[in-house]
């Protein structure tokens, strides 16, 4: 929405019941050419700066209310003979995926795109983040699409005690799928949303808990011993402290072999 203040035409202006703008904005307005002129320039720059083969294009929790109230989109719906505003979302996703494909990038979208029945390109990766992920992974992979998992690894969901163990024990291929379906799971990632996070606590909340996620995703499925992992995570935290990263203790207060009187010497 901050971007929408600088480029007002990018986001959809919301209208009240009297047909006047109410001063708020909704999702991107996909039915005007200026949106795609801007996004084409934006993603071309992103593709040039970041060499990663994948771009995460979002698509979760899209509200249709502003689209439904906006006269420009209402007219677009009328011109195309549509009454279901999911057609606006479909048009947005199809156009966006085509744009990114022309940049030789692959794409990841949140599971709502799949759940809402939108048509996607065959190489689209679905990011599963909601509860009941086992059933969702089955549905996604049974349709022939690749999937990644994030449900298990929301680091902003704080719980009392050593919560890293539940991150370590989550296996994204542990669902009732065939071998072929399980092989369509290409990984996962952790999330740290910012409702209660800023620059003062980002590093401590993220590390070393994200290390447990990393080890799970990069280790063979047969490596599952939590006690062994705890030793590695402790040592990992000590290395981070020696490099000036304020990683929190994963299992409560402890000490590192480099410490003396509670002080970690600089590396």
Coordinates of C-alpha atoms in Angstrom, one line a residue:
X1 CA 0.0 0.0 0.0
X2 CA 3.0 2.3 0.5
X3 CA 3.8 1.7 -3.1
X4 CA 0.2 2.7 -4.0
X5 CA 0.7 6.1 -2.5
X6 CA 3.7 6.8 -4.8
X7 CA 1.9 5.2 -7.8
X8 CA -1.8 5.8 -7.1
X9 CA -3.0 4.1 -10.2
X10 CA -1.3 0.9 -9.3
X11 CA -3.8 -0.1 -6.5
X12 CA -7.5 -0.3 -6.8
X13 CA -9.3 2.6 -5.3
X14 CA -12.2 1.5 -3.0
X15 CA -15.6 3.2 -3.3
X16 CA -18.3 3.6 -0.7
X17 CA -22.0 2.7 -1.1
X18 CA -22.7 6.2 -2.6
X19 CA -20.2 5.6 -5.4
X20 CA -17.5 7.9 -4.1
X21 CA -13.9 7.0 -3.3
X22 CA -13.5 6.3 0.4
X23 CA -9.8 7.0 0.5
X24 CA -8.7 3.4 0.9
X25 CA -7.0 1.0 -1.5
X26 CA -7.3 -2.7 -2.3
X27 CA -5.3 -5.1 -4.4
X28 CA -3.5 -4.1 -7.6
X29 CA -5.8 -3.0 -10.4
X30 CA -5.1 -5.5 -13.2
X31 CA -7.4 -4.1 -15.8
X32 CA -5.5 -1.0 -16.7
X33 CA -2.4 -0.9 -18.9
X34 CA -0.4 1.3 -16.6
X35 CA -0.3 -1.6 -14.0
X36 CA 1.4 -3.9 -16.5
X37 CA 3.7 -1.2 -17.8
X38 CA 4.9 -0.6 -14.2
X39 CA 5.1 -4.3 -13.3
X40 CA 7.0 -5.1 -16.5
X41 CA 9.7 -2.6 -15.6
X42 CA 9.7 -3.7 -12.0
X43 CA 10.1 -7.4 -12.6
X44 CA 12.7 -6.8 -15.3
X45 CA 14.8 -4.9 -12.8
X46 CA 14.2 -7.6 -10.1
X47 CA 15.2 -10.4 -12.6
X48 CA 18.4 -8.5 -13.4
X49 CA 19.4 -7.9 -9.8
X50 CA 18.5 -11.3 -8.3
X51 CA 19.9 -14.4 -10.1
X52 CA 17.5 -16.8 -8.3
X53 CA 15.5 -18.9 -10.7
X54 CA 12.2 -18.5 -8.7
X55 CA 10.1 -15.5 -7.9
X56 CA 7.4 -15.7 -5.2
X57 CA 4.4 -13.8 -6.6
X58 CA 2.1 -14.0 -3.6
X59 CA -1.6 -14.3 -4.2
X60 CA -2.9 -15.1 -0.6
X61 CA -5.9 -13.6 1.2
X62 CA -7.1 -11.5 -1.8
X63 CA -10.2 -9.5 -0.9
X64 CA -12.6 -8.8 -3.8
X65 CA -14.4 -5.9 -2.1
X66 CA -12.5 -3.0 -3.6
X67 CA -12.7 -4.6 -7.1
X68 CA -16.4 -5.0 -6.6
X69 CA -16.8 -1.4 -5.7
X70 CA -14.6 0.2 -8.3
X71 CA -16.4 1.6 -11.4
X72 CA -13.4 0.9 -13.8
X73 CA -13.3 -2.8 -12.8
X74 CA -17.1 -2.9 -12.9
X75 CA -17.0 -1.7 -16.5
X76 CA -14.3 -4.2 -17.4
X77 CA -16.5 -7.0 -16.0
X78 CA -19.5 -5.7 -18.0
X79 CA -17.4 -5.5 -21.2
X80 CA -16.2 -9.1 -20.8
X81 CA -19.6 -10.5 -19.8
X82 CA -18.4 -11.5 -16.3
X83 CA -20.3 -11.5 -13.1
X84 CA -17.9 -13.5 -10.9
X85 CA -15.1 -11.3 -9.6
X86 CA -12.8 -14.3 -9.4
X87 CA -12.3 -13.6 -13.1
X88 CA -10.4 -10.5 -12.2
X89 CA -8.1 -12.6 -10.0
X90 CA -7.7 -15.1 -12.8
X91 CA -6.9 -12.3 -15.3
X92 CA -4.3 -10.9 -12.9
X93 CA -2.6 -14.2 -12.3
X94 CA -2.5 -15.3 -15.9
X95 CA -1.1 -12.0 -17.0
X96 CA 1.5 -11.9 -14.2
X97 CA 2.7 -15.5 -14.8
X98 CA 3.1 -14.8 -18.5
X99 CA 5.1 -11.6 -17.7
X100 CA 7.4 -13.4 -15.4
X101 CA 7.8 -16.4 -17.8
X102 CA 9.1 -14.0 -20.5
X103 CA 11.9 -13.1 -18.1
X104 CA 12.9 -16.7 -17.9
X105 CA 11.9 -17.0 -14.3
X106 CA 9.9 -19.6 -12.6
X107 CA 7.2 -18.8 -10.1
X108 CA 5.8 -19.6 -6.7
X109 CA 2.3 -18.7 -5.5
X110 CA 0.4 -19.1 -2.3
X111 CA -2.0 -22.0 -2.0
X112 CA -5.1 -19.8 -2.5
X113 CA -4.4 -19.6 -6.2
X114 CA -4.8 -23.3 -6.4
X115 CA -7.6 -23.5 -3.9
X116 CA -9.7 -20.9 -5.8
X117 CA -9.4 -23.0 -8.9
X118 CA -7.4 -20.5 -10.9
X119 CA -5.6 -21.8 -14.0
X120 CA -1.8 -21.8 -13.6
X121 CA 1.0 -22.8 -15.9
X122 CA 2.2 -26.4 -15.4
X123 CA 5.5 -25.4 -13.8
X124 CA 3.9 -23.3 -11.1
X125 CA 5.0 -24.1 -7.6
X126 CA 2.3 -23.9 -4.9
X127 CA 3.3 -22.7 -1.5
X128 CA 1.2 -24.5 1.2
X129 CA 0.9 -22.5 4.4
X130 CA -2.5 -23.2 6.0
X131 CA -3.4 -25.8 8.6
X132 CA -4.2 -29.2 7.3
X133 CA -1.2 -29.1 5.1
X134 CA -1.0 -32.8 4.6
X135 CA -4.3 -33.0 2.7
X136 CA -3.4 -29.9 0.7
X137 CA 0.0 -31.3 -0.3
X138 CA -1.9 -34.4 -1.5
X139 CA -4.3 -32.3 -3.6
X140 CA -1.6 -30.1 -5.1
X141 CA 0.7 -32.9 -6.1
X142 CA -2.1 -35.2 -7.3
X143 CA -2.9 -32.4 -9.8
X144 CA 0.7 -32.7 -11.1
X145 CA 2.0 -29.4 -9.7
X146 CA 5.1 -28.9 -7.6
X147 CA 4.7 -27.8 -4.0
X148 CA 6.7 -26.3 -1.1
X149 CA 5.7 -26.2 2.5
X150 CA 5.7 -23.3 5.0
X151 CA 2.9 -24.3 7.4
X152 CA 5.2 -25.8 9.9
X153 CA 7.7 -23.0 10.0
X154 CA 6.0 -19.7 11.0
X155 CA 8.7 -18.3 13.3
X156 CA 6.5 -15.4 14.4
X157 CA 4.2 -17.9 16.2
X158 CA 6.0 -17.8 19.6
X159 CA 5.3 -20.6 22.0
X160 CA 6.8 -21.2 25.5
X161 CA 9.8 -23.5 25.7
X162 CA 12.1 -25.0 23.0
X163 CA 9.9 -24.8 20.0
X164 CA 12.7 -25.5 17.5
X165 CA 12.1 -29.3 17.9
X166 CA 8.7 -29.1 16.2
X167 CA 10.3 -27.3 13.3
X168 CA 13.0 -30.0 13.1
X169 CA 10.5 -32.8 13.1
X170 CA 8.2 -31.5 10.3
X171 CA 8.8 -33.5 7.1
X172 CA 7.1 -31.9 4.0
X173 CA 6.9 -35.2 2.3
X174 CA 5.0 -36.8 5.2
X175 CA 1.6 -37.0 3.7
X176 CA -0.5 -39.7 2.1
X177 CA 0.8 -39.4 -1.4
X178 CA 2.3 -41.8 -3.9
X179 CA 6.1 -41.8 -4.4
X180 CA 5.6 -39.8 -7.6
X181 CA 3.5 -37.2 -5.7
X182 CA 6.0 -36.9 -2.8
X183 CA 8.7 -36.3 -5.3
X184 CA 6.8 -33.2 -6.6
X185 CA 7.5 -31.6 -3.2
X186 CA 10.6 -29.5 -3.9
X187 CA 11.3 -28.0 -0.5
X188 CA 10.0 -25.5 2.0
X189 CA 10.7 -22.3 3.8
X190 CA 10.2 -20.5 7.1
X191 CA 8.3 -17.2 7.6
X192 CA 8.7 -14.4 10.1
X193 CA 5.8 -12.0 9.7
X194 CA 6.3 -8.5 11.1
X195 CA 3.2 -7.9 13.3
X196 CA 5.4 -7.9 16.4
X197 CA 8.9 -7.8 14.9
X198 CA 11.2 -4.9 14.0
X199 CA 14.9 -4.3 13.8
X200 CA 15.3 -4.7 17.6
X201 CA 14.2 -8.3 17.7
X202 CA 14.4 -9.7 14.2
X203 CA 17.7 -11.5 14.6
X204 CA 17.0 -12.9 18.0
X205 CA 13.6 -14.2 17.0
X206 CA 14.9 -15.6 13.7
X207 CA 18.1 -17.3 14.8
X208 CA 18.9 -20.0 15.6
X209 CA 15.4 -21.3 15.2
X210 CA 15.6 -20.9 11.4
X211 CA 18.6 -23.1 11.6
X212 CA 16.4 -26.0 12.7
X213 CA 14.3 -25.5 9.6
X214 CA 17.4 -25.3 7.4
X215 CA 18.8 -28.6 8.7
X216 CA 15.5 -30.4 8.2
X217 CA 15.2 -29.2 4.6
X218 CA 18.8 -29.9 3.7
X219 CA 19.4 -33.1 5.5
X220 CA 18.5 -36.7 4.4
X221 CA 15.1 -37.8 5.6
X222 CA 16.8 -40.5 7.7
X223 CA 18.6 -37.8 9.9
X224 CA 15.9 -37.3 12.6
X225 CA 17.6 -37.5 16.0
X226 CA 16.5 -34.5 18.0
X227 CA 19.2 -34.8 20.6
X228 CA 22.0 -34.8 18.0
X229 CA 20.4 -31.9 16.2
X230 CA 20.2 -30.0 19.5
X231 CA 24.0 -30.2 19.9
X232 CA 24.5 -29.0 16.3
X233 CA 22.0 -26.1 16.8
X234 CA 23.8 -25.1 20.1
X235 CA 27.2 -25.0 18.3
X236 CA 25.6 -23.1 15.4
X237 CA 24.3 -20.5 17.8
X238 CA 27.7 -20.1 19.4
X239 CA 29.3 -19.5 16.0
X240 CA 26.6 -16.8 15.3
X241 CA 27.4 -15.1 18.6
X242 CA 31.1 -15.1 17.8
X243 CA 30.2 -13.2 14.6
X244 CA 28.1 -10.6 16.4
X245 CA 24.7 -12.0 15.6
X246 CA 22.5 -11.9 18.7
X247 CA 21.0 -15.4 18.3
X248 CA 18.8 -16.5 21.2
X249 CA 19.4 -19.7 23.2
X250 CA 17.4 -22.5 21.6
X251 CA 17.0 -24.5 24.8
X252 CA 17.2 -21.9 27.5
X253 CA 20.3 -20.2 29.1
X254 CA 23.6 -22.0 28.2
X255 CA 27.2 -21.1 27.5
X256 CA 29.6 -21.4 24.6
X257 CA 33.1 -22.9 24.9
X258 CA 34.5 -19.5 23.8
X259 CA 32.9 -17.6 26.6
X260 CA 34.5 -16.5 29.8
X261 CA 32.5 -14.7 32.5
X262 CA 29.6 -14.5 30.1
X263 CA 31.6 -12.5 27.5
X264 CA 32.1 -13.8 23.9
X265 CA 35.4 -12.5 22.5
X266 CA 35.3 -11.0 19.0
X267 CA 36.2 -13.3 16.1

